[in-house]
Short mmCIF file of C-alpha atoms in Angstrom, two decimals:
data_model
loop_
_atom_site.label_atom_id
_atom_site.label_comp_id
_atom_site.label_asym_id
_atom_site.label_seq_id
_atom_site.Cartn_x
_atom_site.Cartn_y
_atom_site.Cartn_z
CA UNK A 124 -3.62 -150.95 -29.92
CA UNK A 125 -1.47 -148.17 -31.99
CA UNK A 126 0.97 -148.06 -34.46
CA UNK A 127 3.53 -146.86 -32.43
CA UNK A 128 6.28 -149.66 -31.85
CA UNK A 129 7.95 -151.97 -34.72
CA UNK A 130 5.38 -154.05 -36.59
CA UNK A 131 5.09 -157.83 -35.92
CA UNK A 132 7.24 -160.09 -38.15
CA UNK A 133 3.59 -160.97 -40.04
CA UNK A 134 0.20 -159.06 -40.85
CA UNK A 135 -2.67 -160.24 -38.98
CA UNK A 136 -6.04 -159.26 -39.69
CA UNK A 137 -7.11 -159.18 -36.28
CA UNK A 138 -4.79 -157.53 -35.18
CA UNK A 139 -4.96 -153.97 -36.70
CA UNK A 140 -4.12 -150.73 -35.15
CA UNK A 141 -6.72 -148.27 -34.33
CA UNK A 142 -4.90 -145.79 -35.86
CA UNK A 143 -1.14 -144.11 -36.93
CA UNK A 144 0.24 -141.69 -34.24
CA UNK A 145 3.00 -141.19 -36.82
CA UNK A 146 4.26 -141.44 -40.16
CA UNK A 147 7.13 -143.68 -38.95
CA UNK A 148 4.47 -146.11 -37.84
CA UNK A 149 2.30 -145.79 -41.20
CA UNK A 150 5.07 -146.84 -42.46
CA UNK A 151 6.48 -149.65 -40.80
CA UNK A 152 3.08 -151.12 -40.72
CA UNK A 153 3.36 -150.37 -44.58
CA UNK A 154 5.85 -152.88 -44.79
CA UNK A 155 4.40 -155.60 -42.80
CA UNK A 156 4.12 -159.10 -45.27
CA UNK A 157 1.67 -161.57 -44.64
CA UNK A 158 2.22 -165.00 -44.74
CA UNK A 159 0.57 -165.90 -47.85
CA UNK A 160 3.18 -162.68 -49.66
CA UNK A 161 6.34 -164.83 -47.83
CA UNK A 162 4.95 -168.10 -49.03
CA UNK A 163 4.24 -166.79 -53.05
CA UNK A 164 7.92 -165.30 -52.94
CA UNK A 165 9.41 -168.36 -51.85
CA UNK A 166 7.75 -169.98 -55.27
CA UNK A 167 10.28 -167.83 -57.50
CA UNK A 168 13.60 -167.39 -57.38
CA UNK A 169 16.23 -165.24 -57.48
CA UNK A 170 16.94 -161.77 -56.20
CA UNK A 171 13.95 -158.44 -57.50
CA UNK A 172 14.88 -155.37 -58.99
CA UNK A 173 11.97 -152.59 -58.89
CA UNK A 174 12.50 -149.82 -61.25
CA UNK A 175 10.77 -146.50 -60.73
CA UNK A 176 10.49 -146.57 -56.65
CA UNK A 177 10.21 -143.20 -56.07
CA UNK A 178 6.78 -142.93 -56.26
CA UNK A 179 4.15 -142.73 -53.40
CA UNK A 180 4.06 -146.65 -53.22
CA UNK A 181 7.19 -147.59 -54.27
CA UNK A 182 9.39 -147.18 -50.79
CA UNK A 183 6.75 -149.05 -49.07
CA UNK A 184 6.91 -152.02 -51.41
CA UNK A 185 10.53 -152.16 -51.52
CA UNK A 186 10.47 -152.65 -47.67
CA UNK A 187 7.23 -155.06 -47.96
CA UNK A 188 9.51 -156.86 -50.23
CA UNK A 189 12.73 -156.47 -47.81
CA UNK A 190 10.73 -157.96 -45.13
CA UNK A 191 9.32 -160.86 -47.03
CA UNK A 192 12.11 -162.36 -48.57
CA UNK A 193 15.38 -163.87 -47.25
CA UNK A 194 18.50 -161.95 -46.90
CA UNK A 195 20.19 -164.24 -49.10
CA UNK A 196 17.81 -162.89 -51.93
CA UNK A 197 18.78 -159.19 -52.64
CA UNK A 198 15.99 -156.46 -52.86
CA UNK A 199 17.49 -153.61 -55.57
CA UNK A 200 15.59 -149.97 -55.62
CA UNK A 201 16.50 -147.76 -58.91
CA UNK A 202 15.28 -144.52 -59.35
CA UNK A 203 16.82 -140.86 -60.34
CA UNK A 204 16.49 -140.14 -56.36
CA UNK A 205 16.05 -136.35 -56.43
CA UNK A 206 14.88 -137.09 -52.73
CA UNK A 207 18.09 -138.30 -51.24
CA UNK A 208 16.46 -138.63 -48.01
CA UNK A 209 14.53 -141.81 -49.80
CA UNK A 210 17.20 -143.56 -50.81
CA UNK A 211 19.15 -143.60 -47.61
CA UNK A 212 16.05 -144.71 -45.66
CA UNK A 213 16.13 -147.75 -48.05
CA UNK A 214 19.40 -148.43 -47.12
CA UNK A 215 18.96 -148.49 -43.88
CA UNK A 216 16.44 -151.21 -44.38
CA UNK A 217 18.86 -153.41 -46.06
CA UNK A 218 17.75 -152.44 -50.02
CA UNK A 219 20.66 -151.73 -52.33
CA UNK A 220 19.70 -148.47 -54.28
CA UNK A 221 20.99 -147.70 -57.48
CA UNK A 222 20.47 -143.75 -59.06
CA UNK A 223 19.26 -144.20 -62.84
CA UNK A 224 17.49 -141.94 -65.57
CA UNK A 225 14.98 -145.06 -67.16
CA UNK A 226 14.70 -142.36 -70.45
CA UNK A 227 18.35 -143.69 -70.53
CA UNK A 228 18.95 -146.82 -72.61
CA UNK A 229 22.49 -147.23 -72.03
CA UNK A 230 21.65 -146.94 -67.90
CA UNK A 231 19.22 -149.39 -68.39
CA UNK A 232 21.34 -151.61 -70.25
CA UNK A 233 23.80 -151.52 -67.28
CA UNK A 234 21.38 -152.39 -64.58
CA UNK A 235 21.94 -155.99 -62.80
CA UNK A 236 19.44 -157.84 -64.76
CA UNK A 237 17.51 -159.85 -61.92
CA UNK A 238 15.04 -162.88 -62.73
CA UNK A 239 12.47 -160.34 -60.75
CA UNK A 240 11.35 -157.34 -61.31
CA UNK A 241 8.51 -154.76 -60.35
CA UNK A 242 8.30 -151.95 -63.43
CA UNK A 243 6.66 -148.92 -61.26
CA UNK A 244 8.08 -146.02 -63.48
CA UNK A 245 5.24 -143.29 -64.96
CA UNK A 246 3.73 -140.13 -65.40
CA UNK A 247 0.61 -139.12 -64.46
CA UNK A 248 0.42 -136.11 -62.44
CA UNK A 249 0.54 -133.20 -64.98
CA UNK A 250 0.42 -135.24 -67.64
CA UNK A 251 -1.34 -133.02 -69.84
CA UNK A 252 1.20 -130.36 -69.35
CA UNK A 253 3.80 -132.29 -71.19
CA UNK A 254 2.24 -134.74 -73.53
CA UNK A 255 5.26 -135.47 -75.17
CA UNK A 256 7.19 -136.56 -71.77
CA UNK A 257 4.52 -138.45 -70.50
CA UNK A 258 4.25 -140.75 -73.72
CA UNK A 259 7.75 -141.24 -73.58
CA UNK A 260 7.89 -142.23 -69.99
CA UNK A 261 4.74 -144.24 -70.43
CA UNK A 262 5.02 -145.88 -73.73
CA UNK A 263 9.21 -145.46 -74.70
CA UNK A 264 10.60 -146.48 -71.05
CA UNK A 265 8.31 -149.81 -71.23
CA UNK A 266 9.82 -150.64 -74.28
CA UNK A 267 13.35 -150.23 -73.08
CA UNK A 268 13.24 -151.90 -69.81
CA UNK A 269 11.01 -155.01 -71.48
CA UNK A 270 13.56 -155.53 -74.38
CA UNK A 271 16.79 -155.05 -71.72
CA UNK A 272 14.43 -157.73 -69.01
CA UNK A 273 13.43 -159.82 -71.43
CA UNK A 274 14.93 -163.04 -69.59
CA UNK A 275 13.02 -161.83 -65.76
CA UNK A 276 9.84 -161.99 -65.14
CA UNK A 277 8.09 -158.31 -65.47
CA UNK A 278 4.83 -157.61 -62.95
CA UNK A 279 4.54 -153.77 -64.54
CA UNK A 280 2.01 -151.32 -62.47
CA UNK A 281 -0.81 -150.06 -64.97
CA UNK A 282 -4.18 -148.33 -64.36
CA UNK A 283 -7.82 -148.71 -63.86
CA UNK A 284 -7.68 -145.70 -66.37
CA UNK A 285 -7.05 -148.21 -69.81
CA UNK A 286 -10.72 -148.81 -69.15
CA UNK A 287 -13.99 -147.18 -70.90
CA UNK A 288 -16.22 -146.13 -68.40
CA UNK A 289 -18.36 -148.62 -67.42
CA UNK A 290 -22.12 -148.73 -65.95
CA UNK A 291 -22.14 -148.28 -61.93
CA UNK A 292 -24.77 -150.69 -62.25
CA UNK A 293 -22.83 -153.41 -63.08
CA UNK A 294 -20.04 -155.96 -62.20
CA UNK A 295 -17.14 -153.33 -63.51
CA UNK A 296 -14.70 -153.77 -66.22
CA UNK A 297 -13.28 -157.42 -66.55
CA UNK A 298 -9.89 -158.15 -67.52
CA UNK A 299 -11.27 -158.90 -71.77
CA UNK A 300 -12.90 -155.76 -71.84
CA UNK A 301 -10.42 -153.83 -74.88
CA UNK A 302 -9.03 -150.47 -73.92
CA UNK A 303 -10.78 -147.74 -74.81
CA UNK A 304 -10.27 -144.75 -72.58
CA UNK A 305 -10.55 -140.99 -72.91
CA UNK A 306 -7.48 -138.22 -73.00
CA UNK A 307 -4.46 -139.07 -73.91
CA UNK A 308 -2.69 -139.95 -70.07
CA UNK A 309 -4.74 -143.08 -70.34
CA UNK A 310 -4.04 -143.45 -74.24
CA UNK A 311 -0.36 -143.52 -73.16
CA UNK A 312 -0.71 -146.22 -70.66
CA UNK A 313 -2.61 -148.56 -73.06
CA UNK A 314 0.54 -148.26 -75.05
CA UNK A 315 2.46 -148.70 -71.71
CA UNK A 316 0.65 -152.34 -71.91
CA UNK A 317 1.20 -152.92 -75.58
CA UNK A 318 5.05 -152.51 -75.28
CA UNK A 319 5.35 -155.17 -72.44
CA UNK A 320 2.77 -157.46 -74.00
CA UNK A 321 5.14 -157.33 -77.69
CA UNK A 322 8.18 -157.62 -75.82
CA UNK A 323 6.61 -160.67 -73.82
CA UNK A 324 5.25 -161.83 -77.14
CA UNK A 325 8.65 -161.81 -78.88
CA UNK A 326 11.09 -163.14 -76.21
CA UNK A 327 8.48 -165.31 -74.28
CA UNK A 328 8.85 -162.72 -71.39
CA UNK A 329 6.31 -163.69 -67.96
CA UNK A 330 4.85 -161.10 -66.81
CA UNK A 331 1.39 -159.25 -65.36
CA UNK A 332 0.05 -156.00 -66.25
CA UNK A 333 -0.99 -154.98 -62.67
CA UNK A 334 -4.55 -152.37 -63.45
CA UNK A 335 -4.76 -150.66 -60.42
CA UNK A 336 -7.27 -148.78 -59.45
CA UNK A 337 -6.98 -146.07 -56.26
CA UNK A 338 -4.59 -147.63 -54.03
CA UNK A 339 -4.54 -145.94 -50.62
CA UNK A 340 -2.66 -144.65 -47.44
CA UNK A 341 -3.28 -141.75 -45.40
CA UNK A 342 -1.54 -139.13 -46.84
CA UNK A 343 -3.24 -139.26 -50.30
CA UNK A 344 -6.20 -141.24 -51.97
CA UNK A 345 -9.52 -141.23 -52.85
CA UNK A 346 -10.57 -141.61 -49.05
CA UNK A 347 -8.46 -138.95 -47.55
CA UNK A 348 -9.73 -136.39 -50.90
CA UNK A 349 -13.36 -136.64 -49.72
CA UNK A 350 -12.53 -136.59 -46.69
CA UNK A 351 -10.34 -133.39 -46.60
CA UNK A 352 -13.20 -131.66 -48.06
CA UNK A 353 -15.50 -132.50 -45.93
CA UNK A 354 -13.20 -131.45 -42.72
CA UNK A 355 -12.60 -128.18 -44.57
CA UNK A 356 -16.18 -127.54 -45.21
CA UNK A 357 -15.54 -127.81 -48.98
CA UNK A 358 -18.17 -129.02 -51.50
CA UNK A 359 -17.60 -132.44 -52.84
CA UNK A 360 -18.06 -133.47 -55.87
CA UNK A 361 -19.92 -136.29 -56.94
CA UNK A 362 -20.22 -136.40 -60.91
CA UNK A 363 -17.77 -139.45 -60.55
CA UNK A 364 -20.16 -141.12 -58.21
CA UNK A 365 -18.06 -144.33 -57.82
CA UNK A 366 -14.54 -145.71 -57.02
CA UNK A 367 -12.65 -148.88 -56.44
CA UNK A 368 -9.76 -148.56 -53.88
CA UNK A 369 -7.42 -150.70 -52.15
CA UNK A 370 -5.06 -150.21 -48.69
CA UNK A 371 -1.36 -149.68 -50.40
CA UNK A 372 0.22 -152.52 -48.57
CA UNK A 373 -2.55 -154.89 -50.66
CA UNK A 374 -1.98 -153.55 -53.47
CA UNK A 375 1.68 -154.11 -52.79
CA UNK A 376 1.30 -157.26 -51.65
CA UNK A 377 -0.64 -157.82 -55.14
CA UNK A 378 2.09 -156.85 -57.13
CA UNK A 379 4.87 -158.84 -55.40
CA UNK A 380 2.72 -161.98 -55.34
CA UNK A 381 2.29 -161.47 -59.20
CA UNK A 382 5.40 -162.49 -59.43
CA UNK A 383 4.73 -166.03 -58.93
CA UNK A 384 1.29 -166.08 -61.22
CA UNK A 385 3.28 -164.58 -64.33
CA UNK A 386 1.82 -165.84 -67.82
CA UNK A 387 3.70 -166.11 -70.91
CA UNK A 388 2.87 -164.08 -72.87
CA UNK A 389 2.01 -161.33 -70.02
CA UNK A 390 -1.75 -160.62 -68.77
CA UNK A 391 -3.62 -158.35 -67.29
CA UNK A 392 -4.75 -158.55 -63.86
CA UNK A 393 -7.25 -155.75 -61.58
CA UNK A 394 -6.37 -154.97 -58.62
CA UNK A 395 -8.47 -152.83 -56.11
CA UNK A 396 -11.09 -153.55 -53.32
CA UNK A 397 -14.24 -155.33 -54.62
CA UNK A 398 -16.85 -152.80 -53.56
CA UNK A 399 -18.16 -150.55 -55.53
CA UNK A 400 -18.26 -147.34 -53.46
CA UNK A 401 -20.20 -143.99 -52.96
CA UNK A 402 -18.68 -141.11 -53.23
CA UNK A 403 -21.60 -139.46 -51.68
CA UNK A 404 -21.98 -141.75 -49.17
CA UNK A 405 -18.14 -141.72 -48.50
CA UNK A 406 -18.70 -137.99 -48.00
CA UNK A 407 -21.69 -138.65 -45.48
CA UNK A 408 -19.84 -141.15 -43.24
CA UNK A 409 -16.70 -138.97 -42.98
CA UNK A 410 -19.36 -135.80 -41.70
CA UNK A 411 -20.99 -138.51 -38.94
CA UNK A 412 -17.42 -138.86 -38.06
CA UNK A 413 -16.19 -135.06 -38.23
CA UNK A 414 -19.96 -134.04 -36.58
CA UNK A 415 -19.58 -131.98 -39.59
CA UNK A 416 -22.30 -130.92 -42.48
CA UNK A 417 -21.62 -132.08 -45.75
CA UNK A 418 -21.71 -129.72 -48.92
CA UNK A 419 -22.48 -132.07 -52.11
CA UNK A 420 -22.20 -130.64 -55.81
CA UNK A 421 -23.32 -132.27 -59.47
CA UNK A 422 -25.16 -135.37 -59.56
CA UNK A 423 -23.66 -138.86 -60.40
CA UNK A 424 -22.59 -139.72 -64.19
CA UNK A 425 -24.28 -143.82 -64.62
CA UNK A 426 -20.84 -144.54 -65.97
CA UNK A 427 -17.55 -144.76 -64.00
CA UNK A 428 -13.73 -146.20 -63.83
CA UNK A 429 -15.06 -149.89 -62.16
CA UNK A 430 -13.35 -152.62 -62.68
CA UNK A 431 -14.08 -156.31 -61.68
CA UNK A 432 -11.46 -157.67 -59.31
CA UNK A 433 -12.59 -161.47 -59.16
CA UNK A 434 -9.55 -162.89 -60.88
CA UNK A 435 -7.14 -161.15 -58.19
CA UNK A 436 -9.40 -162.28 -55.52
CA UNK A 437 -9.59 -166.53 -56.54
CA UNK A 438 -5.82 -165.74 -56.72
CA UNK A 439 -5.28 -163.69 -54.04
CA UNK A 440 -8.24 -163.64 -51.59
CA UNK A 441 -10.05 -160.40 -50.50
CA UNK A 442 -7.73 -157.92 -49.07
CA UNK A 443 -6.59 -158.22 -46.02
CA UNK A 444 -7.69 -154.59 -44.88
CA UNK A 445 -11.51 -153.84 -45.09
CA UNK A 446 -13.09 -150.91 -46.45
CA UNK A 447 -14.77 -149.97 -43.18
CA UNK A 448 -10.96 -150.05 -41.62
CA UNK A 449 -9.63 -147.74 -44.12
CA UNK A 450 -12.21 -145.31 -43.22
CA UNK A 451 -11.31 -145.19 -39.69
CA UNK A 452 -7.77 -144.88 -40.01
CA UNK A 453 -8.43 -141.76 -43.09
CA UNK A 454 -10.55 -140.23 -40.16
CA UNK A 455 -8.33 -140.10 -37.54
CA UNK A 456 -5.22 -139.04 -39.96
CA UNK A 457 -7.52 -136.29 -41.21
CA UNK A 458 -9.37 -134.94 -37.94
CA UNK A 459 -5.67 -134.73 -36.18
CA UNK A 460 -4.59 -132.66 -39.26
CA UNK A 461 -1.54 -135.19 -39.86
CA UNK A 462 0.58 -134.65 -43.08
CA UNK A 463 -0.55 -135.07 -46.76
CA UNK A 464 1.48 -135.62 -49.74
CA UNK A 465 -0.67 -132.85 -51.80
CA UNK A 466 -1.38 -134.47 -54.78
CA UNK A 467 -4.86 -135.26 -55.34
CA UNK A 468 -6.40 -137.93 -57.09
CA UNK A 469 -8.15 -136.17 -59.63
CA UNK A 470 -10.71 -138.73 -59.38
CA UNK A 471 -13.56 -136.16 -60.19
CA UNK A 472 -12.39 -135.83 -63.86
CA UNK A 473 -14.24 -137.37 -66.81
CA UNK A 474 -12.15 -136.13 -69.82
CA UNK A 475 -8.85 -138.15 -68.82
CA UNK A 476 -6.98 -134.46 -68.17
CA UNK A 477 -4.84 -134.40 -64.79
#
């Protein structure tokens, strides 16, 4: 089959598309729940506010969301909305959008102050250009919205980037391994964690600090980087020999179902796909699919950004969308030239600049 009609009312894993004839269907399938994301959402109530959903994940879980819960339970999207055109899709999907500067306490304050709610709000791309923004985005907005939240329960997005690099060799950084990570856009997001974890400390706040590492769609990603280059007949570069990532729509459905596995005071939690994977060989299997010859550069560091995803998976169970599926669909997306977002990943940088 292909994504070209409405999705089902539930995600089936055997019943995948072979691929996205268009962006409309990308995202509809997007926002497909499972049954296990409907059942975990039925374990907490009350109506979910997510805060920052501007982002490249952000409309999609907001309509994963829509779709999961009952009407009676109201789905709330804030964000400054300098694309208009985003918020009045949400609309149209039944989520009530509400236009708010977070760098704004007295907005914040004035926000309906749901027992749910999804923190997505940060800086990363550029970071390095303005330091000072993006540690007061990343460390100053946290502490607002946890102190203004402090009766909900908070599942805030975080990074794989807290993390020291860890041996490729190994089983990738568990959830006790301190933060200890290079250049100051990861500094700024361990202090993202510390503000939600006083906050949750003080006021007895649930919550999860969702680490995520690489989440995916077509039109950005680790997969559709390497595999641009390699369509372009571009050297790739494989210092960074090896990533986690994760289809958006599990990550998304990883975040929402946080929601019912909040601890007091709030935890950490990784969340990515479980293999540890190749850079160079990702770069090989999209030229076998391009009939295309691959151009490698550097050699791979022993250390990377791993982390150890056991803990979401005995909560959560594998993802739902394989590694070999994501592949496919990146493929086709790339070979038919479809559109991108044009923001790389950056995932070739050791020094923490982006």
């Amino acid at each position: 089959m292909t994504a070209t009609t409405p999705p089902t009312a539930l995600l089936h894993a055997r019943d995948f598309p072979t691929h996205f004839e268009t962006e409309q269907a990308l995202e509809d399938f997007l926002a497909t729940p499972s049954r296990d994301l409907i059942d975990d959402l039925a374990k907490v109530d009350g109506d979910l506010i997510i805060l920052g959903v501007g982002g490249k994940m952000g409309p999609t879980l907001a309509r994963l969301a829509r779709n999961a819960l009952p009407l009676s339970r109201r789905v709330i999207a804030v964000a400054r909305f300098s694309e208009t055109e985003v918020r009045t899709m949400l609309e149209a999907h039944g989520i009530e959008t509400i236009a708010c500067d977070l760098l704004d306490a007295v907005a914040i304050a004035a926000l309906p102050k749901c027992p749910n709610v999804i923190f997505m709000a940060g800086r990363k791309f550029g970071a390095d250009a303005n330091n000072p923004l993006t540690w007061a985005m990343n460390t100053h907005v946290p502490a607002l919205v946890a102190d203004a939240f402090r009766a909900s329960r908070i599942v805030a997005f975080s990074t794989a980037c807290v993390y020291p690099f860890v041996p490729v060799i190994g089983q990738g950084a568990a959830e006790d391994l301190p933060p200890n990570p290079p250049g100051e856009y990861a500094n700024s997001c361990v202090g993202r964690e510390r503000m939600f974890e006083y906050f949750s400390q003080t006021h007895g706040t649930p919550g999860r600090l969702l680490r995520l590492s690489y989440a995916i769609d077509m039109r950005y990603g680790v997969l559709a980087d390497v595999a641009l280059k390699v369509w372009r007949g571009e050297p790739v570069d494989v210092t960074m020999g090896h990533v986690n990532v994760i289809w958006q729509g599990d990550a998304n459905a990883q975040a929402l179902r946080c929601l019912a596995v909040a601890t007091v005071p709030t935890s950490p939690i990784n969340v990515s796909g479980p293999e540890t994977t190749s850079i160079r060989w990702l770069a090989a299997e999209f030229g076998r699919r391009f009939d295309k010859p691959v151009q490698i550069k550097g050699e791979e560091a022993p250390t990377a950004w791993l982390m150890n995803t056991s803990e979401a998976e005995r909560l959560f169970g594998y993802p739902k969308v394989p590694l070999s599926q994501l592949i496919g669909w990146v493929a086709d997306w790339i070979a038919r030239e479809q559109r991108l977002y044009g923001k790389p990943t950056k995932f070739e940088a050791r020094d923490g600049k982006y």
